[in-house]
CSV table of C-alpha atoms and ligand atoms in Angstrom, one decimal:
chain,number,residue,atom,x,y,z
A,16,MET,CA,-0.3,-1.9,-36.1
A,17,ASN,CA,-1.9,-1.3,-32.7
A,18,ASN,CA,-4.3,1.6,-32.1
A,19,SER,CA,-2.3,3.0,-29.2
A,20,ILE,CA,1.4,2.7,-28.5
A,21,ALA,CA,3.5,4.1,-25.7
A,22,ILE,CA,7.1,5.0,-26.5
A,23,LEU,CA,9.2,5.2,-23.3
A,24,GLY,CA,12.8,5.6,-22.5
A,25,ALA,CA,14.1,2.6,-20.6
A,26,GLN,CA,17.4,4.1,-19.3
A,27,TRP,CA,18.3,7.7,-18.3
A,28,GLY,CA,16.8,9.5,-21.3
A,29,ASP,CA,18.4,10.3,-24.6
A,30,GLU,CA,17.7,6.8,-25.9
A,31,GLY,CA,16.6,8.2,-29.3
A,32,LYS,CA,12.9,8.3,-28.7
A,33,GLY,CA,12.3,11.3,-31.0
A,34,LYS,CA,13.4,9.5,-34.1
A,35,ILE,CA,11.2,6.4,-33.3
A,36,VAL,CA,8.2,8.5,-32.5
A,37,ASP,CA,8.7,10.3,-35.8
A,38,LEU,CA,9.0,7.0,-37.6
A,39,LEU,CA,5.9,5.4,-36.1
A,40,THR,CA,3.8,8.5,-36.4
A,41,GLU,CA,4.0,8.1,-40.2
A,42,LYS,CA,1.1,5.7,-39.7
A,43,CYS,CA,-0.5,7.5,-36.8
A,44,ASP,CA,-3.1,10.2,-36.3
A,45,ILE,CA,-2.2,11.7,-32.9
A,46,VAL,CA,0.9,12.0,-30.7
A,47,VAL,CA,0.5,12.9,-27.0
A,48,ARG,CA,3.1,14.2,-24.6
A,49,PHE,CA,2.1,13.5,-21.0
A,50,GLN,CA,5.0,14.5,-18.7
A,51,GLY,CA,8.1,16.6,-18.4
A,52,GLY,CA,8.7,20.0,-20.0
A,53,HIS,CA,11.3,21.7,-22.1
A,54,ASN,CA,14.0,19.8,-20.2
A,55,ALA,CA,13.5,17.2,-22.9
A,56,GLY,CA,15.2,17.5,-26.3
A,57,HIS,CA,14.2,15.3,-29.1
A,58,THR,CA,16.4,15.4,-32.2
A,59,LEU,CA,14.8,14.5,-35.5
A,60,VAL,CA,16.8,14.2,-38.8
A,61,VAL,CA,14.5,14.3,-41.8
A,62,ASP,CA,16.0,14.5,-45.3
A,63,GLY,CA,19.3,15.5,-43.8
A,64,LYS,CA,17.7,18.4,-41.9
A,65,THR,CA,18.0,18.4,-38.0
A,66,THR,CA,15.1,19.7,-35.9
A,67,VAL,CA,15.3,19.7,-32.1
A,68,LEU,CA,12.0,19.7,-30.3
A,69,HIS,CA,11.7,20.3,-26.5
A,70,LEU,CA,7.9,20.5,-25.9
A,71,ILE,CA,6.0,19.9,-29.1
A,72,PRO,CA,5.4,16.2,-29.7
A,73,SER,CA,7.7,14.7,-32.3
A,74,GLY,CA,4.9,14.0,-34.7
A,75,ILE,CA,4.6,17.6,-35.7
A,76,LEU,CA,6.7,17.1,-38.9
A,77,HIS,CA,3.9,15.0,-40.4
A,78,ASN,CA,1.3,17.5,-41.4
A,79,ASN,CA,-1.7,15.2,-40.9
A,80,VAL,CA,-0.8,14.3,-37.3
A,81,LYS,CA,-2.3,16.1,-34.3
A,82,CYS,CA,0.1,16.8,-31.5
A,83,ILE,CA,-1.3,17.0,-28.0
A,84,ILE,CA,0.4,18.4,-24.9
A,85,GLY,CA,-1.4,16.7,-21.9
A,86,ASN,CA,-2.1,18.1,-18.4
A,87,GLY,CA,1.0,16.2,-17.0
A,88,VAL,CA,3.4,18.5,-19.0
A,89,VAL,CA,4.8,21.6,-17.2
A,90,LEU,CA,4.6,24.3,-19.7
A,91,SER,CA,6.9,27.3,-20.3
A,92,LEU,CA,4.9,29.6,-22.6
A,93,ASP,CA,8.1,31.4,-23.6
A,94,ALA,CA,9.8,28.1,-24.6
A,95,LEU,CA,6.7,26.9,-26.4
A,96,SER,CA,6.2,30.1,-28.4
A,97,GLU,CA,9.8,30.0,-29.6
A,98,GLU,CA,9.3,26.5,-30.8
A,99,ILE,CA,6.1,27.3,-32.5
A,100,GLU,CA,7.7,30.2,-34.3
A,101,ILE,CA,10.6,28.1,-35.6
A,102,LEU,CA,8.2,25.4,-36.9
A,103,LYS,CA,6.0,28.1,-38.6
A,104,GLU,CA,9.0,29.5,-40.3
A,105,ASN,CA,9.6,26.0,-41.7
A,106,ASN,CA,6.0,25.9,-43.0
A,107,ILE,CA,4.7,23.6,-40.4
A,108,ASP,CA,0.9,24.2,-39.9
A,109,VAL,CA,1.2,24.3,-36.1
A,110,ASN,CA,-2.1,26.1,-35.6
A,111,ASN,CA,-3.9,23.2,-37.2
A,112,GLN,CA,-1.9,20.5,-35.5
A,113,LEU,CA,-1.2,21.5,-31.9
A,114,ILE,CA,-3.7,20.9,-29.0
A,115,ILE,CA,-2.9,21.9,-25.4
A,116,SER,CA,-4.7,20.9,-22.2
A,117,ASN,CA,-5.8,23.8,-20.0
A,118,GLY,CA,-4.7,21.8,-17.0
A,119,CYS,CA,-0.9,22.2,-17.8
A,120,PRO,CA,0.9,23.8,-14.9
A,121,LEU,CA,2.9,26.7,-16.1
A,122,ILE,CA,6.7,27.1,-15.6
A,123,LEU,CA,7.1,30.7,-14.6
A,124,PRO,CA,10.4,32.7,-14.5
A,125,VAL,CA,10.3,32.3,-10.7
A,126,HIS,CA,10.6,28.5,-11.1
A,127,ILE,CA,13.6,28.8,-13.3
A,128,ALA,CA,15.3,31.2,-10.8
A,129,LEU,CA,14.5,28.8,-7.9
A,130,ASP,CA,15.9,25.8,-9.9
A,131,LYS,CA,19.1,27.6,-10.6
A,132,ALA,CA,19.5,29.1,-7.1
A,133,ARG,CA,19.1,25.7,-5.5
A,134,GLU,CA,21.6,24.0,-7.7
A,135,VAL,CA,24.2,26.7,-6.8
A,136,LYS,CA,23.4,26.4,-3.1
A,137,LYS,CA,23.8,22.6,-3.3
A,138,GLY,CA,27.3,23.0,-4.7
A,139,LYS,CA,29.0,19.6,-5.3
A,140,ALA,CA,25.8,17.8,-4.2
A,141,LYS,CA,23.8,19.3,-7.1
A,142,ILE,CA,21.4,17.2,-9.1
A,143,GLY,CA,22.6,18.6,-12.4
A,144,THR,CA,19.2,19.7,-13.5
A,145,THR,CA,18.6,21.3,-16.9
A,146,GLY,CA,17.9,24.6,-15.1
A,147,ARG,CA,14.5,24.8,-16.8
A,148,GLY,CA,12.4,25.2,-13.6
A,149,ILE,CA,10.9,21.7,-13.9
A,150,GLY,CA,11.2,20.7,-10.2
A,151,PRO,CA,9.8,23.9,-8.7
A,152,ALA,CA,6.9,24.0,-11.2
A,153,TYR,CA,5.9,20.4,-10.3
A,154,GLU,CA,6.3,21.3,-6.6
A,155,ASP,CA,3.8,24.1,-7.0
A,156,LYS,CA,1.4,21.8,-8.8
A,157,ILE,CA,1.5,19.3,-5.9
A,158,SER,CA,1.3,22.0,-3.3
A,159,ARG,CA,-1.9,23.3,-5.0
A,160,ARG,CA,-0.6,26.8,-5.5
A,161,GLY,CA,0.5,26.4,-9.1
A,162,ILE,CA,-0.8,28.5,-12.1
A,163,ARG,CA,-2.4,26.4,-14.8
A,164,LEU,CA,-2.8,27.4,-18.4
A,165,GLY,CA,-6.6,27.7,-17.9
A,166,ASP,CA,-6.1,30.2,-15.1
A,167,LEU,CA,-5.0,32.8,-17.6
A,168,SER,CA,-8.6,33.2,-18.8
A,169,ASN,CA,-9.6,35.0,-15.6
A,170,ASP,CA,-7.5,38.2,-15.1
A,171,ARG,CA,-8.7,39.1,-11.7
A,172,GLU,CA,-8.3,35.7,-10.1
A,173,LEU,CA,-5.0,35.3,-11.9
A,174,PHE,CA,-3.5,38.3,-10.2
A,175,ASN,CA,-4.5,37.1,-6.8
A,176,LYS,CA,-3.0,33.7,-7.4
A,177,ILE,CA,0.3,35.1,-8.7
A,178,GLU,CA,0.5,37.5,-5.8
A,179,GLU,CA,0.1,34.7,-3.3
A,180,LEU,CA,2.6,32.5,-5.2
A,181,LEU,CA,5.2,35.2,-5.4
A,182,ASP,CA,4.7,36.3,-1.9
A,183,TYR,CA,5.9,32.8,-0.9
A,184,HIS,CA,8.7,32.4,-3.4
A,185,ASN,CA,10.0,35.9,-3.2
A,186,TYR,CA,10.5,35.5,0.5
A,187,ILE,CA,12.6,32.4,-0.1
A,188,LEU,CA,14.5,33.9,-3.0
A,189,LYS,CA,15.3,37.0,-1.0
A,190,ASN,CA,16.0,35.6,2.4
A,191,TYR,CA,17.3,32.1,1.8
A,192,TYR,CA,19.0,32.3,-1.6
A,193,ASN,CA,19.9,36.0,-1.5
A,194,SER,CA,18.7,36.4,-5.1
A,195,GLU,CA,16.4,38.5,-7.3
A,196,THR,CA,12.7,38.6,-6.7
A,197,PHE,CA,9.7,38.9,-9.1
A,198,ASP,CA,7.0,41.5,-9.6
A,199,PRO,CA,3.5,40.1,-9.6
A,200,GLU,CA,2.0,42.8,-11.8
A,201,LYS,CA,4.5,42.4,-14.5
A,202,MET,CA,4.2,38.7,-14.4
A,203,CYS,CA,0.5,38.8,-14.6
A,204,GLU,CA,0.5,41.3,-17.5
A,205,LYS,CA,2.8,39.2,-19.5
A,206,LEU,CA,0.8,36.0,-18.9
A,207,ILE,CA,-2.5,37.7,-19.9
A,208,SER,CA,-0.9,38.9,-23.1
A,209,GLN,CA,0.4,35.4,-23.8
A,210,TYR,CA,-3.1,33.9,-23.3
A,211,ASP,CA,-4.3,35.5,-26.5
A,212,PHE,CA,-1.6,33.6,-28.4
A,213,TYR,CA,-2.4,30.3,-26.7
A,214,LYS,CA,-6.2,30.2,-26.3
A,215,GLY,CA,-6.8,28.9,-29.8
A,216,TYR,CA,-4.8,25.7,-29.0
A,217,ILE,CA,-6.7,24.7,-25.9
A,218,ALA,CA,-9.0,21.7,-25.9
A,219,ASP,CA,-10.5,19.1,-23.5
A,220,VAL,CA,-7.8,16.5,-24.0
A,221,PRO,CA,-9.4,13.4,-22.3
A,222,GLU,CA,-12.5,14.0,-24.4
A,223,TYR,CA,-10.5,14.6,-27.6
A,224,ILE,CA,-8.6,11.3,-27.1
A,225,GLU,CA,-11.7,9.4,-26.2
A,226,ASN,CA,-13.4,10.5,-29.4
A,227,ALA,CA,-10.3,9.7,-31.4
A,228,PHE,CA,-10.4,6.1,-30.1
A,229,LYS,CA,-14.0,5.9,-31.1
A,230,ASP,CA,-13.1,7.0,-34.6
A,231,ASN,CA,-10.4,4.3,-34.7
A,232,LYS,CA,-7.6,6.8,-34.8
A,233,ARG,CA,-4.1,5.6,-34.0
A,234,ILE,CA,-2.4,7.3,-31.0
A,235,VAL,CA,1.2,7.4,-29.9
A,236,PHE,CA,2.1,8.4,-26.3
A,237,GLU,CA,5.5,10.0,-26.4
A,238,GLY,CA,7.6,9.8,-23.2
A,239,ALA,CA,10.3,12.2,-22.3
A,240,GLN,CA,13.4,11.5,-20.3
A,241,GLY,CA,13.7,7.8,-19.2
A,242,THR,CA,12.6,5.3,-16.6
A,243,LEU,CA,15.7,5.7,-14.3
A,244,LEU,CA,14.9,9.4,-14.0
A,245,ASP,CA,11.3,8.7,-12.8
A,246,ILE,CA,10.5,10.6,-9.6
A,247,ASP,CA,9.3,7.5,-7.9
A,248,HIS,CA,11.2,4.6,-9.5
A,249,GLY,CA,14.4,6.3,-10.6
A,250,THR,CA,17.7,6.8,-8.9
A,251,TYR,CA,16.3,9.2,-6.4
A,252,PRO,CA,17.1,12.0,-5.6
A,253,PHE,CA,19.1,12.2,-8.9
A,254,VAL,CA,15.9,12.1,-11.0
A,255,THR,CA,13.5,14.5,-12.7
A,256,SER,CA,10.3,15.6,-11.1
A,257,SER,CA,7.7,13.7,-13.2
A,258,ASN,CA,6.6,10.1,-13.7
A,259,THR,CA,8.5,9.1,-16.8
A,260,THR,CA,7.2,5.5,-16.6
A,261,VAL,CA,4.0,4.1,-18.0
A,262,GLY,CA,1.7,5.3,-15.2
A,263,GLY,CA,2.5,8.9,-16.2
A,264,ILE,CA,0.6,8.4,-19.4
A,265,PHE,CA,-2.7,7.9,-17.6
A,266,THR,CA,-2.5,10.7,-15.1
A,267,GLY,CA,-0.8,13.0,-17.5
A,268,SER,CA,-3.2,12.8,-20.4
A,269,GLY,CA,-6.5,11.5,-18.9
A,270,VAL,CA,-6.6,8.2,-20.8
A,271,SER,CA,-7.5,4.9,-19.3
A,272,PRO,CA,-4.9,2.1,-18.9
A,273,LYS,CA,-7.4,-0.2,-20.7
A,274,LYS,CA,-6.8,1.8,-23.9
A,275,LEU,CA,-3.0,1.1,-24.2
A,276,ASP,CA,-2.2,-1.7,-26.6
A,277,TYR,CA,1.5,-1.7,-26.8
A,278,ILE,CA,4.4,-0.4,-24.7
A,279,LEU,CA,7.6,0.1,-26.6
A,280,ALA,CA,10.9,0.4,-24.7
A,281,ILE,CA,13.5,2.6,-26.3
A,282,VAL,CA,16.9,1.1,-25.3
A,283,LYS,CA,20.2,2.6,-26.4
A,284,ALA,CA,22.7,-0.2,-27.3
A,285,TYR,CA,25.0,1.3,-24.5
A,286,THR,CA,24.2,3.6,-21.6
A,287,THR,CA,24.4,7.4,-21.1
A,288,ARG,CA,23.3,9.8,-18.4
A,289,VAL,CA,23.4,13.6,-18.0
A,290,GLY,CA,23.7,15.2,-14.6
A,291,SER,CA,24.8,13.7,-11.3
A,292,GLY,CA,23.8,10.3,-9.7
A,293,PRO,CA,24.8,6.7,-9.7
A,294,PHE,CA,25.8,5.0,-13.0
A,295,MET,CA,27.2,1.5,-12.5
A,296,THR,CA,28.6,0.9,-15.9
A,297,GLU,CA,30.1,4.3,-16.5
A,298,LEU,CA,33.4,4.4,-18.4
A,299,PHE,CA,36.2,6.8,-17.7
A,300,ASP,CA,38.6,5.4,-20.3
A,301,GLU,CA,39.1,5.6,-24.1
A,302,ASN,CA,36.0,3.4,-24.7
A,303,GLY,CA,33.9,6.0,-23.0
A,304,LYS,CA,35.3,8.7,-25.2
A,305,ILE,CA,34.6,6.6,-28.3
A,306,LEU,CA,31.0,6.2,-27.3
A,307,SER,CA,30.7,9.9,-26.6
A,308,GLU,CA,32.2,10.9,-29.9
A,309,ARG,CA,30.7,8.3,-32.2
A,310,GLY,CA,27.3,8.7,-30.5
A,311,HIS,CA,27.4,12.6,-30.4
A,312,GLU,CA,26.6,12.3,-26.8
A,313,PHE,CA,25.9,16.0,-26.0
A,314,GLY,CA,22.6,17.1,-24.5
A,315,ALA,CA,20.1,18.3,-27.0
A,316,THR,CA,18.8,20.8,-24.4
A,317,THR,CA,21.8,22.0,-22.5
A,318,GLY,CA,24.7,20.9,-24.7
A,319,ARG,CA,26.3,19.2,-21.7
A,320,GLU,CA,28.5,16.2,-22.3
A,321,ARG,CA,26.7,13.0,-21.5
A,322,ARG,CA,28.4,10.4,-19.3
A,323,CYS,CA,28.8,7.1,-21.2
A,324,GLY,CA,29.1,3.4,-20.3
A,325,TRP,CA,28.4,-0.1,-21.4
A,326,LEU,CA,24.8,-1.5,-21.6
A,327,ASP,CA,23.4,-2.4,-18.1
A,328,LEU,CA,20.9,-5.3,-18.3
A,329,VAL,CA,20.3,-5.3,-14.6
A,330,ALA,CA,19.0,-1.7,-14.7
A,331,LEU,CA,17.0,-2.6,-17.8
A,332,LYS,CA,15.4,-5.6,-16.1
A,333,ARG,CA,14.1,-3.2,-13.4
A,334,SER,CA,12.8,-0.9,-16.1
A,335,ILE,CA,10.8,-3.8,-17.7
A,336,ILE,CA,9.2,-4.7,-14.4
A,337,ILE,CA,8.0,-1.2,-13.9
A,338,ASN,CA,6.7,-0.5,-17.4
A,339,GLY,CA,5.7,-4.0,-18.6
A,340,PHE,CA,7.2,-3.4,-21.9
A,341,THR,CA,5.7,-5.4,-24.9
A,342,GLY,CA,8.6,-4.8,-27.2
A,343,ILE,CA,12.0,-3.1,-27.5
A,344,CYS,CA,13.5,-0.8,-30.0
A,345,LEU,CA,17.3,-1.0,-29.8
A,346,THR,CA,18.9,2.3,-30.9
A,347,LYS,CA,22.3,3.6,-31.9
A,348,LEU,CA,23.7,0.1,-32.5
A,349,ASP,CA,26.0,1.5,-35.2
A,350,VAL,CA,27.8,3.6,-32.6
A,351,LEU,CA,29.4,0.3,-31.5
A,352,ASP,CA,30.8,-0.4,-35.0
A,353,THR,CA,34.4,0.3,-34.3
A,354,PHE,CA,34.9,-1.7,-31.0
A,355,LYS,CA,37.0,-4.9,-31.0
A,356,LYS,CA,35.4,-6.0,-27.7
A,357,ILE,CA,32.1,-4.9,-26.2
A,358,LYS,CA,30.8,-5.5,-22.7
A,359,ILE,CA,27.4,-6.0,-21.2
A,360,CYS,CA,26.6,-5.8,-17.5
A,361,THR,CA,24.6,-8.8,-16.4
A,362,GLU,CA,25.0,-8.7,-12.7
A,363,TYR,CA,26.0,-6.5,-9.8
A,364,LYS,CA,28.3,-7.9,-7.1
A,365,ASP,CA,29.5,-5.9,-4.1
A,366,ASP,CA,28.1,-2.8,-5.7
A,367,LYS,CA,30.2,-3.4,-8.8
A,368,PRO,CA,29.1,-4.4,-12.3
A,369,ILE,CA,30.0,-7.9,-13.6
A,370,TYR,CA,30.4,-8.0,-17.3
A,371,GLU,CA,30.0,-10.5,-20.1
A,372,ASP,CA,32.4,-9.9,-23.0
A,373,PHE,CA,31.4,-9.9,-26.6
A,374,GLU,CA,33.5,-9.8,-29.8
A,375,GLY,CA,32.9,-6.6,-31.8
A,376,TRP,CA,31.9,-6.6,-35.5
A,377,ASN,CA,34.3,-3.9,-36.5
A,378,GLU,CA,32.5,-2.9,-39.7
A,379,SER,CA,29.9,-0.4,-40.6
A,380,ILE,CA,26.3,-1.5,-40.1
A,381,GLU,CA,24.8,1.9,-40.8
A,382,GLY,CA,21.7,1.7,-42.9
A,383,ILE,CA,21.4,-2.2,-43.1
A,384,ASN,CA,17.7,-3.0,-43.3
A,385,LYS,CA,17.7,-6.8,-42.7
A,386,PHE,CA,18.6,-8.6,-39.5
A,387,SER,CA,20.3,-11.4,-41.5
A,388,ASP,CA,22.6,-8.8,-43.2
A,389,LEU,CA,24.0,-7.8,-39.9
A,390,PRO,CA,27.5,-9.2,-39.0
A,391,LYS,CA,27.3,-12.4,-37.0
A,392,ASN,CA,28.7,-10.7,-33.9
A,393,ALA,CA,26.1,-7.9,-34.0
A,394,GLN,CA,23.4,-10.6,-34.2
A,395,ILE,CA,24.9,-12.3,-31.1
A,396,TYR,CA,25.0,-9.0,-29.2
A,397,ILE,CA,21.3,-8.3,-30.0
A,398,LYS,CA,20.2,-11.9,-29.2
A,399,LYS,CA,21.9,-11.7,-25.8
A,400,ILE,CA,19.9,-8.6,-24.9
A,401,GLN,CA,16.7,-10.1,-26.0
A,402,ASP,CA,17.2,-13.4,-24.2
A,403,TYR,CA,18.3,-11.8,-21.0
A,404,LEU,CA,15.4,-9.3,-20.9
A,405,ASN,CA,12.9,-11.8,-22.3
A,406,VAL,CA,11.2,-9.0,-24.3
A,407,PRO,CA,11.2,-9.1,-28.2
A,408,ILE,CA,13.4,-6.6,-30.0
A,409,ASP,CA,11.0,-5.3,-32.6
A,410,ILE,CA,13.0,-2.5,-34.1
A,411,ILE,CA,16.8,-1.8,-34.4
A,412,SER,CA,17.9,1.7,-35.3
A,413,ASN,CA,21.3,1.8,-36.9
A,414,GLY,CA,21.7,5.4,-38.0
A,415,PRO,CA,20.2,8.8,-37.4
A,416,GLY,CA,18.0,9.0,-40.6
A,417,ARG,CA,14.4,8.0,-40.8
A,418,ASN,CA,15.1,4.9,-42.9
A,419,GLU,CA,18.1,3.6,-41.1
A,420,ASN,CA,16.2,0.8,-39.2
A,421,ILE,CA,15.7,-2.9,-39.1
A,422,ILE,CA,12.1,-3.7,-38.5
A,423,LEU,CA,11.6,-7.1,-37.0
A,424,ASN,CA,7.9,-7.0,-36.1
A,425,LYS,CA,5.4,-6.8,-38.9
A,426,LYS,CA,3.2,-4.5,-36.8
A,427,PHE,CA,5.7,-1.7,-37.4
A,428,SER,CA,6.5,-2.4,-41.0
B,509,IMP,P1,15.4,18.4,-14.4
B,509,IMP,O1,14.5,17.5,-15.2
B,509,IMP,O2,15.9,19.6,-15.2
B,509,IMP,O3,14.9,18.8,-13.0
B,509,IMP,O4,16.8,17.6,-14.2
B,509,IMP,C1,16.8,16.4,-13.3
B,509,IMP,C2,17.7,15.4,-13.9
B,509,IMP,O5,17.1,14.8,-15.1
B,509,IMP,C3,19.1,15.8,-14.3
B,509,IMP,O6,20.0,14.8,-14.1
B,509,IMP,C4,19.0,16.0,-15.8
B,509,IMP,O7,20.2,16.0,-16.5
B,509,IMP,C5,18.0,14.9,-16.2
B,509,IMP,N1,17.2,15.2,-17.4
B,509,IMP,C6,16.2,16.0,-17.5
B,509,IMP,N2,15.7,16.0,-18.8
B,509,IMP,C7,16.5,15.1,-19.4
B,509,IMP,C8,16.4,14.6,-20.8
B,509,IMP,O8,15.6,14.9,-21.6
B,509,IMP,N3,17.4,13.7,-21.1
B,509,IMP,C9,18.3,13.2,-20.2
B,509,IMP,N4,18.4,13.7,-18.9
B,509,IMP,C10,17.4,14.6,-18.6
């Protein structure tokens, strides 16, 4: 196994990263989140029990794994404390496992209000955000007026910063969106009281990671969302507001690119997307419904139905260029079990997808652990993906459980 692995979504998110991070962290010491916020939803199924995490890295269920929230993550203290409480109720030793950067920009209630008001104002042209305040919080970071976790340690300065921030946003909320405004004193008071809860978790993340590498610890960098939602490289403007691609790791955690050994793409065996925006291979027929139902394609964060379609190799090729993936983990292959015919998009022509047809395997592959035990047609489907993308498929996930995988690369076994 490599000392450091990045696990990144190669499509529009919801590729099944949580399960794979959880699987690989069995042999890891540290998991780092470096971008996004509680717009993410990572579903883990362990011993039949489902846990959905939004902010805390997926390694938290292994009690010897440290979980780091890097400076690139926008942090809702309300959402995080809720998650911490749930984990504590389940006897997870969060206090001992969780580490947070004091550089994390905070998502404040005003950001959530702005996010929602904007979407309403945009009407049909809305982005379909998760309504978690992600965009406005990142905007405040970039505009240098944001509040960071570390700012909560200085009450007097905090009040001035919040007053200035709200002065600006309240004006827009009141005059442009005709909506509710926020009181700086109340906001400041609440944040100061929350700091007591959080200060024990704060550490210097770049130094912590540097020391961990020196001690030969194994580190997983856990991406949220997917490549095609990247603010720079995604289907702009229908994207999230962070860098979901490999570069986000370095800016969002303070680790050097030289330290990354392996970049694993999580690729769903078909395609889904939540929210608005282009989706070349989207299906509006019975096949789309089957994918949605068999794949339980409802958002882990918002419960929204995901749009479903065939696998799009053209989009994935782009994803590979940007991230330089070393290997692929193909997920949810078992969702395709009942199809007689399966299509893969290999080309776009006149803005339309061109497909190659494949025979389905029409039998259950759930839980098969050896590639050679897969039906021939499933093997052909997998090989096509690998050959087209020219990146080895190292893991195949064929069921939601921790052990429902085919491991093809010894590094992961
Ligand atoms: P935001 O991140 O809430 O601003 O939403 C922007 C876009 O990213 C919308 O299309 C969302 O549906 C999408 N999005 C955000 N987080 C996720 C995720 O974890 N999985 C899939 N789509 C997401």
